[in-house]
Short mmCIF file of C-alpha atoms in Angstrom, two decimals:
data_model
loop_
_atom_site.label_atom_id
_atom_site.label_comp_id
_atom_site.label_asym_id
_atom_site.label_seq_id
_atom_site.Cartn_x
_atom_site.Cartn_y
_atom_site.Cartn_z
CA MET A 1 0.05 -0.05 0.07
CA ARG A 2 2.87 2.40 0.73
CA SER A 3 4.33 1.80 -2.66
CA SER A 4 1.06 2.34 -4.39
CA ASP A 5 0.31 5.48 -2.42
CA ARG A 6 3.55 6.83 -3.35
CA ASN A 7 3.09 6.06 -6.92
CA SER A 8 -0.59 7.30 -7.09
CA GLY A 9 -0.17 10.36 -5.08
CA GLY A 10 2.70 11.79 -7.27
CA GLY A 11 6.03 13.02 -6.09
CA ARG A 12 5.76 15.42 -3.24
CA ASN A 13 7.17 18.78 -3.41
CA PRO A 14 10.24 19.05 -1.27
CA ARG A 15 8.69 22.15 0.24
CA GLY A 16 5.80 20.06 1.45
CA GLY A 17 3.24 20.43 -1.26
CA SER A 18 2.27 18.30 -4.20
CA GLY A 19 3.03 19.27 -7.85
CA SER A 20 -0.49 20.33 -8.73
CA GLY A 21 -1.18 21.89 -5.36
CA GLY A 22 2.01 23.81 -5.55
CA GLY A 23 0.87 25.29 -8.82
CA ASP A 24 -2.57 26.32 -7.34
CA ARG A 25 -0.97 27.99 -4.38
CA ARG A 26 1.04 30.36 -6.68
CA GLY A 27 -2.12 31.68 -8.05
CA GLY A 28 -2.73 29.48 -11.13
CA GLY A 29 0.79 29.19 -12.30
CA ALA A 30 -0.45 26.52 -14.80
CA ASP A 31 -2.40 29.25 -16.60
CA ARG A 32 0.67 31.34 -17.60
CA PRO A 33 1.44 31.15 -21.22
CA GLY A 34 4.28 28.88 -21.95
CA ALA A 35 5.11 28.27 -18.37
CA GLY A 36 5.09 24.54 -18.80
CA ASP A 37 6.99 24.65 -22.12
CA GLN A 38 9.76 26.90 -20.89
CA ARG A 39 10.59 24.91 -17.72
CA ARG A 40 13.62 22.84 -18.04
CA GLY A 41 14.14 19.48 -16.79
CA ASP A 42 16.48 20.49 -14.05
CA GLY A 43 13.80 22.85 -12.57
CA GLN A 44 15.65 26.19 -13.48
CA ALA A 45 13.85 29.12 -15.21
CA PRO A 46 14.79 29.65 -18.88
CA LYS A 47 16.99 32.74 -20.03
CA ARG A 48 15.72 35.33 -22.40
CA PRO A 49 17.25 35.09 -25.88
CA ALA A 50 20.08 37.52 -26.30
CA LYS A 51 20.06 40.09 -29.09
CA PRO A 52 21.81 38.91 -32.14
CA ARG A 53 25.31 40.32 -32.91
CA PRO A 54 25.46 42.71 -35.90
CA GLU A 55 26.99 39.99 -38.11
CA GLU A 56 24.11 37.68 -37.17
CA ARG A 57 21.26 39.99 -37.95
CA ARG A 58 19.09 39.20 -40.94
CA TYR A 59 18.00 41.97 -43.25
CA ASP A 60 15.08 40.22 -45.02
CA VAL A 61 12.52 42.36 -46.93
CA GLY A 62 9.06 41.90 -45.50
CA SER A 63 5.79 42.48 -47.06
CA THR A 64 5.86 46.13 -46.26
CA GLY A 65 9.17 46.62 -48.00
CA GLN A 66 11.15 47.31 -44.86
CA SER A 67 14.43 45.31 -44.30
CA GLY A 68 14.43 43.01 -41.40
CA ALA A 69 10.68 43.56 -40.40
CA GLY A 70 9.55 41.19 -37.77
CA LYS A 71 13.03 39.70 -37.40
CA PRO A 72 15.25 39.80 -34.30
CA GLY A 73 17.20 42.98 -34.25
CA GLY A 74 15.45 44.20 -37.47
CA MET A 75 13.39 47.39 -38.08
CA PRO A 76 9.91 47.34 -36.67
CA ARG A 77 7.06 46.86 -38.99
CA THR A 78 4.85 49.79 -39.95
CA LYS A 79 1.25 49.65 -39.77
CA SER A 80 -0.44 48.17 -42.63
CA GLY A 81 -2.83 50.87 -43.21
CA ALA A 82 -0.19 53.69 -43.30
CA ALA A 83 0.73 53.79 -46.94
CA LYS A 84 3.34 56.19 -48.48
CA PRO A 85 1.81 59.07 -50.40
CA GLY A 86 1.77 58.27 -54.03
CA ALA A 87 2.58 54.63 -53.48
CA GLY A 88 -0.89 53.19 -53.49
CA ALA A 89 -2.48 51.70 -56.49
CA ASP A 90 -5.68 53.66 -56.10
CA THR A 91 -4.09 57.09 -56.88
CA GLY A 92 -5.52 57.05 -60.37
CA LYS A 93 -2.19 57.11 -62.06
CA GLY A 94 -2.54 53.62 -63.40
CA SER A 95 0.89 51.99 -63.82
CA ALA A 96 2.83 55.09 -63.04
CA ARG A 97 4.88 53.25 -60.54
CA GLY A 98 6.22 50.90 -63.14
CA ARG A 99 7.18 53.66 -65.62
CA GLY A 100 8.91 55.86 -62.96
CA ARG A 101 8.24 59.65 -62.82
CA LYS A 102 5.37 61.21 -64.54
CA THR A 103 6.18 63.20 -67.79
CA VAL A 104 6.01 66.92 -67.61
CA PRO A 105 4.68 68.70 -70.80
CA ALA A 106 7.19 70.75 -72.69
CA ARG A 107 7.01 74.64 -72.35
CA PRO A 108 6.10 76.53 -75.38
CA ARG A 109 8.81 78.41 -77.23
CA GLU A 110 7.18 81.76 -76.51
CA LEU A 111 7.52 81.13 -72.81
CA ASP A 112 11.24 80.16 -73.24
CA ALA A 113 11.84 83.32 -75.19
CA GLN A 114 10.20 85.47 -72.47
CA ILE A 115 12.21 83.79 -69.77
CA GLU A 116 15.58 84.31 -71.74
CA GLU A 117 14.66 88.00 -72.30
CA ARG A 118 14.00 88.56 -68.65
CA ASN A 119 17.34 86.92 -67.67
CA ARG A 120 19.13 89.11 -70.18
CA GLU A 121 17.43 92.28 -68.71
CA ARG A 122 18.41 91.16 -65.17
CA HIS A 123 22.11 90.74 -66.02
CA THR A 124 22.40 93.68 -68.30
CA LYS A 125 22.88 96.43 -65.86
CA PRO A 126 22.88 100.08 -66.92
CA LYS A 127 26.22 101.88 -66.79
CA ALA A 128 26.80 103.56 -63.48
CA ASP A 129 27.28 107.33 -63.48
CA LEU A 130 30.33 107.45 -61.39
CA PRO A 131 31.32 110.57 -59.53
CA LYS A 132 34.37 112.55 -60.58
CA THR A 133 37.27 111.75 -58.31
CA PHE A 134 39.47 114.74 -59.02
CA PRO A 135 38.82 118.44 -59.65
CA GLY A 136 39.02 119.93 -63.12
CA ALA A 137 37.79 116.63 -64.79
CA GLU A 138 35.21 118.63 -66.60
CA GLN A 139 37.72 120.70 -68.46
CA GLU A 140 38.00 120.31 -72.13
CA GLY A 141 40.92 119.39 -74.22
CA GLU A 142 43.91 117.24 -73.49
CA ARG A 143 47.10 117.79 -71.41
CA LEU A 144 49.89 119.38 -73.47
CA GLN A 145 52.48 116.71 -72.55
CA LYS A 146 50.19 114.05 -73.66
CA VAL A 147 49.61 115.71 -76.94
CA LEU A 148 53.25 116.25 -77.51
CA ALA A 149 54.08 112.59 -76.64
CA ARG A 150 51.40 111.35 -79.13
CA ALA A 151 52.97 113.58 -81.85
CA GLY A 152 56.27 111.73 -81.31
CA MET A 153 58.26 114.34 -79.47
CA GLY A 154 59.25 111.82 -76.85
CA SER A 155 57.89 110.29 -73.63
CA ARG A 156 55.58 112.33 -71.43
CA ARG A 157 58.49 113.02 -68.99
CA ALA A 158 60.64 114.24 -71.86
CA CYS A 159 57.83 116.53 -72.97
CA GLU A 160 57.52 117.86 -69.51
CA GLU A 161 61.14 118.74 -69.62
CA LEU A 162 60.52 120.65 -72.88
CA ILE A 163 57.80 122.68 -71.22
CA GLU A 164 60.16 123.38 -68.20
CA GLN A 165 62.82 124.59 -70.58
CA ARG A 166 60.28 127.02 -72.16
CA ARG A 167 60.68 125.43 -75.56
CA VAL A 168 56.99 124.92 -76.20
CA GLU A 169 54.43 127.53 -77.54
CA VAL A 170 50.63 127.35 -77.78
CA ASN A 171 49.03 129.84 -79.95
CA GLY A 172 52.13 132.08 -79.90
CA GLN A 173 52.48 132.11 -76.12
CA ILE A 174 55.31 130.22 -74.33
CA VAL A 175 54.02 127.71 -71.91
CA THR A 176 55.52 128.00 -68.41
CA GLU A 177 53.30 125.72 -66.30
CA GLN A 178 52.64 121.94 -66.39
CA GLY A 179 49.26 120.45 -66.92
CA MET A 180 47.89 122.97 -69.55
CA ARG A 181 45.05 121.66 -71.62
CA VAL A 182 45.01 122.23 -75.43
CA ASP A 183 42.56 121.37 -78.27
CA PRO A 184 44.57 119.42 -80.95
CA GLU A 185 41.90 120.35 -83.59
CA HIS A 186 42.28 124.18 -83.15
CA ASP A 187 45.33 125.09 -81.03
CA GLU A 188 48.64 125.70 -82.77
CA VAL A 189 51.46 123.89 -80.83
CA LYS A 190 55.21 124.67 -81.67
CA VAL A 191 58.48 123.26 -80.26
CA ASP A 192 61.56 125.34 -80.92
CA GLY A 193 59.52 127.42 -83.30
CA LEU A 194 58.40 124.55 -85.52
CA THR A 195 54.72 123.51 -85.63
CA VAL A 196 53.94 120.06 -84.21
CA ALA A 197 51.40 117.82 -85.96
CA THR A 198 49.22 117.22 -82.97
CA GLN A 199 46.51 115.22 -85.00
CA SER A 200 46.83 111.73 -86.40
CA TYR A 201 48.54 112.95 -89.64
CA LEU A 202 50.91 110.80 -91.51
CA PHE A 203 53.94 112.09 -93.71
CA PHE A 204 56.16 109.88 -95.81
CA ALA A 205 58.91 110.33 -98.33
CA LEU A 206 59.15 107.93 -101.27
CA ASN A 207 62.04 107.57 -103.68
CA LYS A 208 60.06 106.76 -106.77
CA PRO A 209 61.61 104.57 -109.31
CA ALA A 210 61.44 105.11 -112.94
CA GLY A 211 58.40 103.65 -114.63
CA VAL A 212 56.09 104.32 -111.67
CA VAL A 213 52.95 106.26 -112.41
CA SER A 214 52.30 109.22 -109.98
CA THR A 215 48.85 108.13 -108.93
CA MET A 216 47.46 106.01 -106.13
CA GLU A 217 45.48 103.78 -108.45
CA ASP A 218 46.01 103.08 -112.14
CA PRO A 219 43.03 101.61 -114.11
CA ASP A 220 45.52 100.23 -116.72
CA GLY A 221 47.25 98.08 -114.05
CA ARG A 222 50.52 99.85 -114.29
CA GLN A 223 52.72 100.10 -111.18
CA CYS A 224 51.79 103.20 -109.20
CA LEU A 225 52.43 104.92 -105.87
CA GLY A 226 49.57 103.05 -104.24
CA ASP A 227 51.55 99.80 -104.54
CA TYR A 228 53.91 101.10 -101.86
CA VAL A 229 51.35 102.08 -99.23
CA THR A 230 48.93 99.21 -99.47
CA ASN A 231 49.44 98.25 -95.75
CA ARG A 232 48.28 101.71 -94.42
CA GLU A 233 44.90 102.00 -92.84
CA THR A 234 44.61 105.74 -93.53
CA ARG A 235 44.20 106.89 -97.14
CA LEU A 236 47.18 108.79 -98.34
CA PHE A 237 47.75 110.86 -101.40
CA HIS A 238 50.71 112.31 -103.15
CA VAL A 239 51.95 115.90 -102.95
CA GLY A 240 52.44 116.98 -106.63
CA ARG A 241 53.56 114.79 -109.44
CA LEU A 242 56.58 113.29 -111.11
CA ASP A 243 56.72 112.12 -114.74
CA THR A 244 56.61 108.39 -115.26
CA GLU A 245 60.26 108.35 -116.31
CA THR A 246 61.41 110.77 -113.62
CA GLU A 247 62.88 109.42 -110.46
CA GLY A 248 63.43 110.87 -106.96
CA LEU A 249 61.51 112.30 -103.96
CA ILE A 250 57.80 112.48 -103.70
CA LEU A 251 55.80 113.18 -100.58
CA LEU A 252 52.78 111.29 -99.32
CA THR A 253 50.40 112.46 -96.62
CA ASN A 254 46.87 112.77 -95.45
CA HIS A 255 47.18 116.42 -94.40
CA GLY A 256 45.12 118.18 -97.12
CA GLU A 257 45.91 121.75 -96.21
CA LEU A 258 49.76 121.05 -96.10
CA ALA A 259 49.63 119.19 -99.41
CA HIS A 260 47.69 122.14 -101.05
CA ARG A 261 50.15 124.79 -99.79
CA LEU A 262 53.17 122.81 -100.82
CA THR A 263 52.11 122.69 -104.43
CA HIS A 264 50.63 126.19 -104.68
CA PRO A 265 52.87 128.67 -106.53
CA ARG A 266 51.94 131.30 -104.02
CA TYR A 267 54.13 129.87 -101.36
CA GLY A 268 57.04 129.28 -103.70
CA VAL A 269 58.19 126.00 -102.29
CA GLN A 270 61.47 125.08 -104.27
CA LYS A 271 62.22 121.75 -105.79
CA THR A 272 65.69 120.61 -106.87
CA TYR A 273 66.42 118.26 -109.79
CA LEU A 274 69.51 116.68 -111.15
CA ALA A 275 69.44 116.27 -114.97
CA ALA A 276 71.90 114.32 -117.13
CA ILE A 277 72.33 115.96 -120.56
CA GLN A 278 74.81 116.01 -123.41
CA GLY A 279 77.24 119.03 -124.01
CA PRO A 280 79.15 121.07 -124.66
CA LEU A 281 77.14 123.67 -122.72
CA PRO A 282 77.34 127.44 -123.28
CA ARG A 283 78.54 129.51 -120.31
CA ASP A 284 75.30 131.51 -120.38
CA LEU A 285 73.00 128.53 -120.11
CA GLY A 286 72.25 129.31 -116.42
CA LYS A 287 71.57 132.88 -117.25
CA GLN A 288 69.04 131.89 -119.87
CA LEU A 289 67.23 129.64 -117.60
CA LYS A 290 67.13 132.24 -114.81
CA ASP A 291 65.96 134.91 -117.21
CA GLY A 292 63.10 132.67 -118.49
CA ILE A 293 62.40 130.36 -121.29
CA GLN A 294 59.44 130.82 -123.56
CA LEU A 295 57.17 127.77 -123.68
CA GLU A 296 53.87 127.07 -125.35
CA ASP A 297 51.96 127.59 -122.04
CA GLY A 298 53.94 130.69 -120.87
CA TRP A 299 57.34 131.74 -119.53
CA ALA A 300 59.27 129.41 -117.13
CA ARG A 301 62.12 130.49 -115.00
CA ALA A 302 64.66 128.68 -112.96
CA ASP A 303 65.70 129.95 -109.54
CA HIS A 304 69.11 128.37 -109.46
CA PHE A 305 71.33 126.61 -111.84
CA ARG A 306 74.77 125.01 -111.53
CA ILE A 307 77.01 122.26 -113.19
CA VAL A 308 77.59 119.36 -110.75
CA GLN A 309 79.72 117.09 -112.80
CA ASN A 310 81.32 117.06 -116.34
CA THR A 311 82.79 113.97 -117.88
CA GLY A 312 83.55 114.67 -121.61
CA LYS A 313 80.29 115.51 -123.23
CA ASN A 314 78.24 114.10 -120.34
CA TYR A 315 76.98 116.85 -117.92
CA LEU A 316 75.17 116.54 -114.74
CA VAL A 317 73.38 119.87 -113.97
CA GLU A 318 71.24 120.91 -110.96
CA VAL A 319 68.12 122.93 -111.62
CA THR A 320 66.04 124.50 -108.80
CA LEU A 321 62.59 126.12 -109.37
CA HIS A 322 59.32 126.65 -107.56
CA GLU A 323 56.93 125.91 -110.26
CA GLY A 324 55.29 122.64 -110.73
CA ARG A 325 53.93 122.45 -114.30
CA LYS A 326 54.02 119.27 -116.20
CA HIS A 327 57.40 118.23 -117.52
CA ILE A 328 58.64 121.68 -116.67
CA VAL A 329 62.37 120.88 -116.29
CA ARG A 330 62.48 118.58 -119.40
CA ARG A 331 60.72 121.29 -121.51
CA MET A 332 62.99 124.10 -120.36
CA LEU A 333 66.19 122.17 -121.16
CA SER A 334 64.87 120.88 -124.34
CA GLU A 335 63.79 124.33 -125.50
CA SER A 336 67.48 125.46 -124.68
CA GLY A 337 68.76 122.74 -126.98
CA PHE A 338 69.74 120.03 -124.42
CA PRO A 339 67.34 117.15 -124.11
CA VAL A 340 67.35 115.34 -120.82
CA ASP A 341 68.55 111.74 -120.64
CA ARG A 342 67.75 111.19 -116.96
CA LEU A 343 66.04 113.31 -114.42
CA VAL A 344 65.95 112.76 -110.53
CA ARG A 345 64.25 115.15 -108.00
CA THR A 346 66.71 115.38 -105.05
CA SER A 347 64.70 117.62 -102.67
CA PHE A 348 61.28 118.97 -101.97
CA GLY A 349 61.42 122.20 -99.94
CA PRO A 350 63.54 121.41 -96.82
CA ILE A 351 63.25 117.62 -97.22
CA PRO A 352 66.29 116.11 -99.00
CA LEU A 353 66.44 112.77 -100.76
CA GLY A 354 69.73 111.90 -99.19
CA ASP A 355 70.90 108.31 -99.38
CA GLN A 356 67.43 106.82 -99.45
CA LYS A 357 67.36 103.92 -102.05
CA SER A 358 65.10 103.73 -104.92
CA GLY A 359 61.72 102.22 -104.05
CA TRP A 360 62.06 102.79 -100.33
CA LEU A 361 59.44 104.59 -98.24
CA ARG A 362 60.32 106.27 -94.93
CA ARG A 363 58.35 108.32 -92.44
CA LEU A 364 59.30 111.84 -91.91
CA THR A 365 60.57 112.99 -88.57
CA ASN A 366 58.81 115.52 -86.42
CA THR A 367 61.48 118.00 -87.27
CA GLU A 368 61.01 117.54 -90.93
CA VAL A 369 57.25 117.86 -90.58
CA GLY A 370 57.73 121.08 -88.62
CA MET A 371 60.07 122.47 -91.26
CA LEU A 372 57.51 121.70 -94.03
CA MET A 373 54.83 123.53 -92.01
CA HIS A 374 57.08 126.45 -91.38
CA GLU A 375 57.71 126.60 -95.10
CA VAL A 376 54.11 127.17 -95.91
CA ASP A 377 53.27 129.19 -92.68
CA LEU A 378 51.38 126.56 -90.94
#
């Protein structure tokens, strides 16, 4: 009976209660969820599962599109009813989710043109009217030393030294102070008594070869003076003429008043020629030329005459005159009985030909320009 009672009554609790009774005393311990499943065979309480390490976490994509939802250590699930805006299928866009972003209609060209015009107006700012930062800025004209430097008289510092030395005149008055303003168009500026070309004038001397026509353009295609100045931006014109077979000095400039006065008989600008003729020559040939030779268009007189060289019957004579009629030197000598074999103009007023080679063009110096202007009272 003892053995049967022990077997039927179940194992007593060491604390004095039976297995079922002990559970009832704890307030219905058998009703706790999983209480019987989590109890180990050794009678100890189970441990809570530890959080997985980062390398052990799973990042599975659940039904809501969140990685690791519902997994240990993963992101919590969102509510099923909270849908992202624009992500539902009932938005009326059809299959827009599969095609990506919705297409935007293109703007009309008129609107693009208006936008571009507004941008241009925004970036095109009006020129600011800056205040004058120094007194006397409203004065007219240019500083004298700047005008002299542009005319080729030297640097501005050198021109200031000319003013300090009292060598500069403006309208007949000697300048004694620096910073004087002049009008290059109307004021007359002189240095050492010679007029300075204060404007953008050009003055050139050309040693014209034989066979070149004294014109800037030739309709027949012959070689002319314009062939030597094709690289000049400013239009030049020749001062006077030379025969096609006559060589020597001819001036080119864009100063109209100076060119007019140099060729007008009123101002008497002398030109010197070297002529090669055949002798023998009478002793009174020079007197005949100075007294005057009767030509078909009137009398012609030479200012000076001299024999430069004599080799047998070959003579080289120098004739100076201030007239500029056509073929004047050739006609005078031919009328005297001595036709000219070769003719070269060696000087034009104060400008000599010198050792300038045939066909060469050179720019006149400021001193030479001043002497030319002084010759014709400019």
